[in-house]
Coordinates of C-alpha atoms in Angstrom, one line a residue:
M25 CA 104.6 114.9 132.9
T26 CA 107.2 112.5 134.5
L27 CA 109.1 111.9 131.9
H28 CA 110.8 108.0 132.8
T29 CA 114.3 106.8 131.8
F30 CA 115.0 109.6 128.3
L31 CA 117.3 108.1 125.4
T32 CA 118.5 110.7 122.9
T33 CA 118.5 110.1 119.7
S34 CA 122.3 110.3 119.3
A35 CA 122.6 107.2 121.5
L36 CA 120.0 105.3 119.2
A37 CA 123.2 104.0 117.6
L38 CA 124.9 102.7 120.3
T39 CA 121.7 100.5 122.0
M40 CA 121.8 98.8 118.1
A41 CA 125.0 98.1 118.9
T42 CA 125.2 96.9 123.0
A43 CA 122.0 95.7 122.5
A44 CA 122.7 91.8 124.2
A45 CA 121.6 88.8 121.9
A46 CA 118.3 88.0 124.1
Q47 CA 117.2 91.4 123.6
Q48 CA 115.2 92.3 120.2
T49 CA 115.5 96.4 120.4
L50 CA 114.3 98.3 116.6
V51 CA 114.7 101.3 116.2
Y52 CA 111.8 103.6 114.0
C53 CA 112.9 105.8 112.7
S54 CA 108.9 107.9 112.3
E55 CA 108.0 111.3 110.7
G56 CA 107.1 112.6 113.0
S57 CA 105.8 113.6 116.6
P58 CA 102.0 112.1 117.4
E59 CA 99.9 114.8 119.1
G60 CA 99.3 112.8 121.8
F61 CA 98.6 109.5 123.1
D62 CA 95.1 109.0 122.9
P63 CA 94.0 107.2 120.1
A64 CA 90.4 108.1 120.0
L65 CA 91.1 112.9 119.9
Y66 CA 93.0 112.5 116.8
T67 CA 92.7 111.0 112.6
S68 CA 96.9 111.4 112.2
G69 CA 98.4 108.1 111.0
T70 CA 102.0 109.0 113.1
T71 CA 99.2 109.4 116.2
F72 CA 98.0 105.6 115.7
D73 CA 101.0 104.7 115.2
A74 CA 103.0 106.0 118.7
A75 CA 99.3 105.2 120.3
G76 CA 96.1 103.2 119.3
Q77 CA 98.8 100.6 117.7
A78 CA 101.7 100.4 120.2
V79 CA 100.3 100.4 123.1
Y80 CA 96.2 99.8 122.5
A81 CA 93.7 97.0 121.3
R82 CA 90.5 96.7 119.8
L83 CA 87.4 94.8 120.2
V84 CA 88.5 93.4 117.1
E85 CA 91.3 94.1 114.9
F86 CA 92.2 94.2 110.9
K87 CA 94.7 91.1 110.6
T88 CA 98.0 91.9 109.8
G89 CA 98.5 94.0 105.5
T90 CA 94.9 93.1 105.5
T91 CA 91.3 94.3 106.3
E92 CA 90.3 91.6 106.8
V93 CA 88.5 91.8 110.2
I94 CA 90.0 89.0 113.2
P95 CA 88.7 88.7 116.7
G96 CA 90.7 91.2 119.4
L97 CA 89.8 91.4 122.9
A98 CA 86.9 90.5 122.3
E99 CA 87.0 86.5 120.8
S100 CA 83.2 86.4 119.5
Y101 CA 80.1 89.1 118.5
D102 CA 76.2 88.5 118.3
I103 CA 74.9 90.5 115.6
S104 CA 70.6 90.2 115.7
E105 CA 68.5 90.0 113.4
D106 CA 67.6 93.9 112.6
G107 CA 71.4 94.7 112.6
K108 CA 70.5 97.2 115.5
T109 CA 72.2 95.1 118.6
Y110 CA 76.1 93.6 118.7
T111 CA 76.6 91.9 121.6
F112 CA 80.5 91.0 122.5
H113 CA 81.8 88.6 124.0
L114 CA 85.0 89.0 125.9
R115 CA 88.8 87.0 125.9
P116 CA 89.1 86.3 129.5
G117 CA 92.1 87.3 131.5
I118 CA 93.1 90.2 129.3
K119 CA 95.6 91.8 130.9
F120 CA 96.6 95.6 131.4
Q121 CA 99.7 96.9 130.7
T122 CA 101.6 97.6 134.3
T123 CA 103.8 100.8 133.9
D124 CA 106.1 103.1 136.5
F125 CA 102.7 104.8 137.1
F126 CA 100.3 102.3 137.4
T127 CA 99.6 98.4 138.3
P128 CA 96.1 96.9 137.5
T129 CA 94.1 94.9 139.9
R130 CA 92.1 93.0 138.2
D131 CA 91.6 92.2 134.5
L132 CA 89.8 94.0 131.2
T133 CA 85.8 93.4 131.8
A134 CA 82.3 95.5 129.8
D135 CA 83.1 98.4 132.4
D136 CA 85.9 99.1 130.4
V137 CA 85.2 98.6 127.3
I138 CA 81.8 100.9 128.3
F139 CA 83.8 104.0 129.2
S140 CA 85.9 103.7 126.5
F141 CA 83.0 104.3 124.0
M142 CA 80.8 106.4 126.2
R143 CA 83.7 109.2 127.5
Q144 CA 83.1 109.0 123.4
L145 CA 78.8 109.4 123.7
D146 CA 79.1 111.0 126.7
P147 CA 78.6 114.9 127.2
E148 CA 78.6 114.4 131.4
N149 CA 81.4 112.1 131.2
P150 CA 84.8 113.6 132.9
F151 CA 86.6 113.1 130.6
H152 CA 84.4 113.7 127.6
D153 CA 86.0 117.2 127.7
A154 CA 89.7 116.0 128.1
S155 CA 92.8 117.4 126.0
G156 CA 90.2 119.2 124.7
G157 CA 87.9 116.7 124.0
T158 CA 87.6 116.6 119.8
F159 CA 86.5 113.0 118.7
E160 CA 87.1 113.9 115.7
Y161 CA 86.3 109.7 114.0
F162 CA 83.2 109.8 116.5
N163 CA 81.5 112.2 115.9
A164 CA 82.3 112.3 111.6
M165 CA 81.1 108.3 111.4
S166 CA 77.8 110.2 113.3
M167 CA 78.2 108.5 116.1
P168 CA 76.5 109.3 118.5
D169 CA 73.2 109.7 116.4
L170 CA 74.1 105.8 115.8
I171 CA 74.5 104.5 119.5
E172 CA 71.6 104.4 121.3
S173 CA 72.8 102.8 124.2
I174 CA 75.9 100.6 125.4
E175 CA 74.7 97.7 128.1
K176 CA 76.5 95.3 130.2
V177 CA 75.1 91.8 129.8
D178 CA 77.9 90.7 132.7
D179 CA 81.5 91.2 132.9
L180 CA 82.5 89.4 129.8
T181 CA 79.9 90.5 127.3
V182 CA 78.6 93.8 126.8
A183 CA 76.0 95.0 123.6
F184 CA 75.7 97.6 121.3
K185 CA 72.1 99.1 120.6
L186 CA 71.6 101.1 117.9
T187 CA 69.4 103.2 115.8
R188 CA 69.5 101.7 113.3
P189 CA 71.3 99.1 110.8
E190 CA 74.8 100.1 110.5
A191 CA 77.4 98.4 107.1
P192 CA 80.6 99.5 108.0
F193 CA 80.3 98.8 112.3
I194 CA 82.7 95.6 112.7
A195 CA 84.5 97.8 110.9
N196 CA 85.1 100.9 112.2
M197 CA 84.9 99.4 115.7
A198 CA 88.6 97.5 114.2
M199 CA 89.1 101.2 113.9
D200 CA 92.3 103.0 116.5
F201 CA 89.7 105.8 117.7
A202 CA 87.8 102.4 119.0
S203 CA 90.9 101.6 121.4
I204 CA 89.5 100.0 124.2
M205 CA 90.7 102.1 127.7
S206 CA 91.3 101.1 131.5
K207 CA 88.8 102.3 133.2
E208 CA 90.7 101.9 136.3
Y209 CA 93.6 103.2 135.2
A210 CA 91.0 106.6 134.5
D211 CA 89.2 106.4 137.8
Q212 CA 92.9 106.8 139.7
L213 CA 93.6 109.6 136.7
L214 CA 90.5 111.4 138.5
D215 CA 91.3 111.3 141.5
A216 CA 94.2 113.1 141.7
G217 CA 92.6 115.7 139.5
T218 CA 95.1 114.8 136.6
P219 CA 92.3 113.9 133.7
D220 CA 94.6 115.0 130.6
M221 CA 96.8 112.7 131.9
L222 CA 94.8 109.7 130.2
N223 CA 96.4 111.8 126.7
Q224 CA 99.6 111.6 128.3
Q225 CA 100.6 108.9 129.9
P226 CA 99.3 105.4 127.7
L227 CA 97.7 103.1 129.5
G228 CA 96.3 100.0 127.8
A229 CA 96.2 96.2 126.4
G230 CA 98.3 96.3 123.4
P231 CA 101.4 95.2 122.7
F232 CA 103.5 97.2 123.5
A233 CA 103.9 98.9 127.1
F234 CA 104.6 102.6 126.5
V235 CA 108.3 103.8 128.6
A236 CA 109.0 107.8 127.5
Y237 CA 108.2 110.6 125.8
Q238 CA 111.1 112.8 125.0
K239 CA 109.2 115.4 123.1
D240 CA 110.2 115.3 119.2
A241 CA 113.4 113.6 119.9
V242 CA 112.6 109.3 121.5
I243 CA 109.1 107.5 122.3
R244 CA 109.8 104.5 123.8
Y245 CA 107.6 100.6 124.7
R246 CA 108.6 97.4 126.2
K247 CA 107.3 94.2 125.8
H248 CA 104.1 94.0 127.3
E249 CA 104.4 90.2 129.3
G250 CA 100.5 90.3 129.5
F251 CA 99.8 90.5 125.4
Y252 CA 96.9 88.4 125.0
R253 CA 97.9 87.0 121.5
E254 CA 100.2 83.3 123.1
G255 CA 104.1 84.8 121.4
L256 CA 103.6 87.9 121.1
P257 CA 105.3 90.4 120.5
K258 CA 108.3 89.5 120.0
L259 CA 110.9 92.6 120.1
D260 CA 111.4 93.4 123.6
N261 CA 111.6 97.1 123.2
L262 CA 110.4 99.1 120.0
I263 CA 111.9 102.6 120.2
F264 CA 110.7 105.9 118.4
A265 CA 113.2 107.9 116.7
I266 CA 111.6 110.9 115.0
T267 CA 113.1 112.1 112.4
P268 CA 111.2 114.6 109.9
D269 CA 113.5 114.7 106.9
A270 CA 113.1 111.6 105.3
S271 CA 116.9 111.9 103.9
V272 CA 117.8 111.9 107.0
R273 CA 115.8 108.7 107.7
Y274 CA 117.3 106.8 105.3
Q275 CA 120.8 107.4 106.5
K276 CA 119.7 106.7 109.8
L277 CA 118.7 103.2 107.7
K278 CA 122.5 102.4 106.6
A279 CA 123.7 103.3 109.3
G280 CA 122.1 101.0 111.0
E281 CA 120.8 103.5 113.5
C282 CA 117.5 102.3 112.3
H283 CA 115.8 99.7 111.2
V284 CA 113.2 100.7 109.9
M285 CA 111.7 104.1 108.1
P286 CA 108.6 105.0 106.9
F287 CA 107.6 107.9 103.6
P288 CA 111.1 107.7 101.5
N289 CA 112.0 110.0 99.4
P290 CA 110.5 108.7 95.4
A291 CA 113.5 110.0 94.5
D292 CA 115.9 107.6 96.5
V293 CA 114.1 104.2 96.0
A294 CA 115.7 102.9 93.2
A295 CA 118.8 104.1 95.2
M296 CA 117.1 101.6 98.1
K297 CA 116.3 98.9 96.4
S298 CA 119.7 98.4 94.4
E299 CA 121.7 99.2 98.4
D300 CA 123.3 96.5 100.8
G301 CA 121.0 95.0 103.8
I302 CA 117.7 97.4 102.8
T303 CA 115.1 95.4 101.7
V304 CA 112.3 97.4 100.1
Q305 CA 108.9 96.3 100.8
E306 CA 106.1 98.1 98.4
Q307 CA 102.1 98.1 97.5
E308 CA 99.3 100.1 95.2
G309 CA 97.9 102.3 98.6
L310 CA 94.6 103.1 99.6
N311 CA 95.3 107.0 100.1
V312 CA 94.3 109.9 98.4
G313 CA 95.8 113.0 98.1
Y314 CA 93.8 116.2 98.0
M315 CA 93.2 119.9 98.2
A316 CA 90.5 121.3 100.2
Y317 CA 89.0 124.3 99.6
N318 CA 86.4 126.3 102.8
T319 CA 83.4 126.5 101.2
Q320 CA 82.2 128.5 103.8
Q321 CA 84.4 130.9 102.4
P322 CA 83.4 132.8 99.4
P323 CA 84.1 132.9 96.5
F324 CA 85.2 129.2 97.4
D325 CA 81.6 128.5 98.2
N326 CA 80.6 128.3 94.2
P327 CA 81.1 125.1 93.2
K328 CA 82.3 126.8 89.6
V329 CA 85.5 129.3 91.0
R330 CA 86.5 125.6 92.8
R331 CA 86.4 123.8 89.5
A332 CA 88.0 126.8 87.6
L333 CA 91.1 126.2 90.5
N334 CA 90.7 122.7 89.7
M335 CA 91.2 124.0 85.6
A336 CA 94.4 125.5 86.6
M337 CA 96.3 122.6 88.4
D338 CA 98.4 121.2 86.2
K339 CA 97.9 117.3 87.6
Q340 CA 100.2 115.5 85.4
A341 CA 103.2 117.6 86.4
I342 CA 102.4 117.5 90.0
I343 CA 102.8 113.3 89.6
D344 CA 105.7 114.1 87.2
V345 CA 107.5 116.0 90.0
V346 CA 105.9 115.2 93.7
F347 CA 105.7 111.3 93.2
Q348 CA 108.1 110.7 90.4
G349 CA 106.5 107.9 89.4
S350 CA 105.3 106.4 92.6
G351 CA 101.4 107.9 92.0
E352 CA 98.2 108.2 88.8
I353 CA 96.1 111.2 88.7
A354 CA 92.6 111.2 91.0
K355 CA 89.7 111.6 89.8
N356 CA 86.9 110.4 92.8
P357 CA 87.8 110.9 96.3
I358 CA 88.3 107.6 96.4
P359 CA 91.1 104.7 95.9
P360 CA 91.0 103.3 91.9
T361 CA 90.6 99.9 94.3
M362 CA 88.2 100.6 96.9
W363 CA 85.0 98.3 96.6
S364 CA 82.4 101.4 94.3
Y365 CA 85.5 103.4 93.0
N366 CA 83.6 105.2 90.1
D367 CA 85.6 104.4 87.3
A368 CA 83.0 106.0 84.8
V369 CA 83.7 110.6 86.5
E370 CA 85.6 111.9 84.4
D371 CA 88.2 114.7 85.7
D372 CA 88.3 118.3 85.0
A373 CA 91.0 118.2 82.5
Y374 CA 93.4 120.8 82.5
D375 CA 92.3 124.2 81.4
P376 CA 94.1 127.8 82.0
E377 CA 92.0 129.6 79.3
A378 CA 89.0 128.3 80.3
A379 CA 89.7 128.1 83.8
K380 CA 90.6 132.4 83.8
A381 CA 87.3 132.7 81.7
M382 CA 85.3 131.1 84.3
L383 CA 87.0 133.1 86.9
E384 CA 85.7 135.9 85.3
A385 CA 82.4 134.9 84.4
E386 CA 81.6 134.8 88.3
G387 CA 82.9 138.0 89.0
V388 CA 86.3 136.9 90.8
T389 CA 89.4 139.1 89.7
D390 CA 92.7 139.9 91.8
L391 CA 92.4 137.1 93.9
S392 CA 95.0 136.2 96.8
M393 CA 94.6 133.3 99.0
K394 CA 96.6 130.2 100.9
V395 CA 97.9 127.3 99.9
W396 CA 98.4 125.6 103.4
A397 CA 101.2 122.8 102.5
M398 CA 101.9 120.0 105.3
P399 CA 104.8 120.1 107.5
V400 CA 105.6 116.0 106.6
Q401 CA 105.8 113.3 103.9
R402 CA 102.4 111.6 104.1
P403 CA 102.2 107.9 101.4
Y404 CA 99.9 110.6 100.3
N405 CA 101.9 113.7 99.6
P406 CA 105.9 113.1 100.2
N407 CA 105.9 117.0 99.2
A408 CA 103.7 119.3 100.5
R409 CA 105.9 121.9 99.9
R410 CA 107.1 121.2 96.3
M411 CA 104.0 120.5 95.2
A412 CA 102.1 123.9 96.8
E413 CA 105.0 125.7 94.8
L414 CA 103.3 124.0 91.1
I415 CA 100.0 125.7 92.5
Q416 CA 100.4 129.0 93.2
A417 CA 103.1 129.1 90.5
D418 CA 99.0 127.4 87.8
F419 CA 97.6 129.2 90.0
E420 CA 98.8 132.5 88.7
K421 CA 98.6 131.8 85.1
V422 CA 95.1 132.8 85.9
G423 CA 95.1 135.6 87.8
V424 CA 95.1 133.7 91.4
K425 CA 97.7 135.1 93.8
A426 CA 98.6 132.1 96.1
E427 CA 100.6 132.6 99.3
I428 CA 101.9 129.2 100.9
V429 CA 101.4 128.7 104.4
S430 CA 102.6 126.3 106.9
Y431 CA 102.8 125.1 111.3
E432 CA 103.9 122.2 112.6
W433 CA 102.1 119.3 112.1
G434 CA 99.3 119.0 115.4
E435 CA 98.3 122.8 115.0
Y436 CA 98.7 122.5 111.6
L437 CA 95.7 120.2 111.7
D438 CA 94.1 122.1 114.5
R439 CA 94.6 124.6 113.0
S440 CA 92.7 123.6 109.3
K441 CA 90.0 122.7 111.2
D442 CA 87.9 125.9 111.1
V443 CA 85.4 126.7 109.8
D444 CA 87.0 130.1 109.8
R445 CA 90.4 129.1 107.4
D446 CA 91.1 130.8 105.0
G447 CA 92.2 129.5 101.3
A448 CA 92.5 125.5 100.5
V449 CA 94.3 122.9 102.7
L450 CA 97.2 120.0 101.5
L451 CA 96.0 117.0 103.1
G452 CA 95.3 113.0 102.5
W453 CA 93.9 109.9 103.6
T454 CA 94.5 106.8 103.5
G455 CA 92.0 104.6 104.7
D456 CA 91.3 103.0 108.3
N457 CA 88.9 99.8 107.6
G458 CA 88.3 99.4 103.5
D459 CA 85.1 100.9 103.6
P460 CA 83.8 103.6 101.3
D461 CA 81.7 105.5 104.0
N462 CA 85.5 105.4 105.9
F463 CA 86.2 108.2 103.2
L464 CA 83.0 109.5 102.1
A465 CA 81.2 109.7 105.3
T466 CA 84.2 110.7 107.4
L467 CA 85.9 113.4 105.6
L468 CA 82.3 115.0 104.0
S469 CA 79.9 114.2 105.8
C470 CA 77.8 117.2 107.3
D471 CA 78.9 115.4 110.9
G472 CA 82.7 116.4 110.2
V473 CA 82.3 119.9 109.4
G474 CA 84.7 121.1 111.9
G475 CA 86.4 118.5 112.8
A476 CA 87.8 115.7 109.9
N477 CA 85.7 117.3 107.2
R478 CA 89.1 120.1 105.8
S479 CA 85.9 121.3 103.6
Q480 CA 83.8 122.7 105.4
W481 CA 81.3 121.3 103.3
C482 CA 77.6 120.2 104.3
Y483 CA 76.0 119.0 100.9
Q484 CA 72.4 117.2 101.3
P485 CA 71.9 116.0 98.3
F486 CA 75.5 113.9 98.7
E487 CA 75.2 113.9 102.2
D488 CA 71.9 111.6 101.4
L489 CA 73.7 109.2 99.7
I490 CA 76.0 108.5 102.1
Q491 CA 74.1 108.0 104.8
K492 CA 71.5 106.1 102.7
A493 CA 74.4 103.8 101.8
K494 CA 75.7 102.7 105.0
T495 CA 71.9 101.2 106.2
L496 CA 71.9 99.1 103.5
P497 CA 72.9 94.9 103.6
T498 CA 74.7 94.2 101.0
Q499 CA 77.4 95.6 99.3
A500 CA 76.3 95.9 95.5
D501 CA 73.3 98.1 96.9
R502 CA 75.5 100.3 98.9
A503 CA 78.1 100.4 96.1
K504 CA 75.2 101.8 93.7
L505 CA 74.9 105.0 96.0
Y506 CA 78.2 105.6 96.6
E507 CA 78.5 105.1 93.1
E508 CA 75.9 108.6 92.5
A509 CA 77.6 110.0 95.7
Q510 CA 81.3 110.7 93.6
V511 CA 79.1 112.3 91.0
I512 CA 78.4 114.8 93.0
F513 CA 81.5 115.3 94.1
K514 CA 82.9 115.7 90.9
E515 CA 79.6 118.6 90.7
Q516 CA 80.3 120.8 92.9
A517 CA 84.3 119.8 94.0
P518 CA 85.0 120.7 97.4
W519 CA 88.4 118.7 96.5
A520 CA 90.8 119.7 94.1
T521 CA 91.4 115.1 94.5
I522 CA 95.1 115.8 92.7
A523 CA 97.1 111.7 92.9
H524 CA 96.6 108.2 94.3
S525 CA 100.4 107.2 96.1
K526 CA 102.3 103.6 95.8
V527 CA 103.4 103.4 99.2
F528 CA 107.1 102.2 99.7
M529 CA 109.1 101.0 102.9
P530 CA 112.6 100.6 103.2
M531 CA 113.8 98.2 106.6
R532 CA 117.4 96.2 106.8
D533 CA 117.4 92.8 105.8
E534 CA 117.1 92.1 109.4
V535 CA 114.0 92.8 109.9
Q536 CA 112.0 89.7 110.2
G537 CA 107.6 89.1 109.7
Y538 CA 107.6 92.8 108.0
K539 CA 104.1 93.3 106.8
V540 CA 103.3 96.7 105.2
H541 CA 99.3 97.4 105.8
P542 CA 97.4 98.6 103.3
L543 CA 95.4 101.0 105.6
G544 CA 98.8 103.1 106.1
L545 CA 99.1 101.5 110.1
H546 CA 102.4 99.9 111.4
I547 CA 102.6 97.3 113.1
F548 CA 104.5 95.8 114.7
T549 CA 103.7 93.2 117.5
E550 CA 104.5 90.0 114.8
V551 CA 108.2 91.4 113.8
S552 CA 110.8 90.1 115.2
L553 CA 114.9 91.1 114.4
E554 CA 116.9 87.9 113.1
N555 CA 120.8 88.4 114.0

């Protein structure tokens, strides 16, 4: 990969201090490095911020700060009476970004839309296996079974023909995996024999054009002058200063070395709120933090063993120590702010003696296991290492020896998908589209095994409910099935559900127009700086 004009972290403060008044340059202290720049290949919010939201755009979008779906690259769409054909009418004159590595010769057409999805759908597509080609979202949401065909009606009209009605389809199309790429750019890469560059030098029709990436240090973007939303973006330059340590992010924010930082340490929030020059936005998170057992490996293939381990965990202590007032105990795999949440479900009580007796009754003695701890802060888990240590101590009380392991974030996400993985993985989820399907199907369906379903759990009674729920026309009918599915989930316990958290977003006072997004995205399209 050719890297253009690097900006080192030591130069960030100088950049902010010396930027001309006419130049709007915002520095975002990102919590981690992206796994890559092709949002269809990944499920990490860190990657979506750096690729999906900065570089790309979609047929439909979420209105910033809400889960409302609004027109995007498509100015409108039609749904057939049988609910099985979605026809999108593209805006004329949509421009792709011009960069040092590509100059487009045409506007966006239906060909680009078809390419963006067929590379995920068609195993014979030359980009299907590029950069590993996992397409976790696409597969976990059963898209290969759902999409019968994608047809070009004319240059500005494209029709998706489905095998069945799919209630969350439009909301799904606003997700990052559905970002629209330039077929012309992809063809150039293919001719050059470098299809993997699609994941290293991104190019889309979104608000910011990619300039350069210095691994684990800095990502630079500049304004896409041809962005289809008039007057946006307001920023001339956007810089991601990759800063994994939350305390260091806070120091940079105070020193004026960055304008916005995500995922503060809960213990720092009170001080941040009283700090001159800093504003802290907050919102109830549409999220869940969990620990996923590998249900295909003994003894975790036994739901009674999984429930016993859940009963051994003092979740209130985890909330008190790790979240420090910013979280609440989770009993379901979806958050209480989401429709269809089943409040009648009873959580497994903290009862070490009963847990120990249950393990012994199942013939489990001298169990040794691994507990995987994430290396980054997320809203659903601000300190995975500390959480793992508390779980380790709880398990020791019932005779279970837990070894804590971790890896670099990208490797952690990749290794944890392995169906042969040992032990239990600490992870979590922030909703992508406001629909329960995004939690229950993406994270727990049979199609998600080996991908986003880190529990490797495929349980047919649960699967039947969530798949039927997708096809029903009304939210009330769908909710009934999701409520039943949550009961089955609790009985089978593929996860230990741990926490739902509040999201805090500290920023400098000069930042204007930023909105905390319920879907966990960090979007700078409408943001400006007030000198």
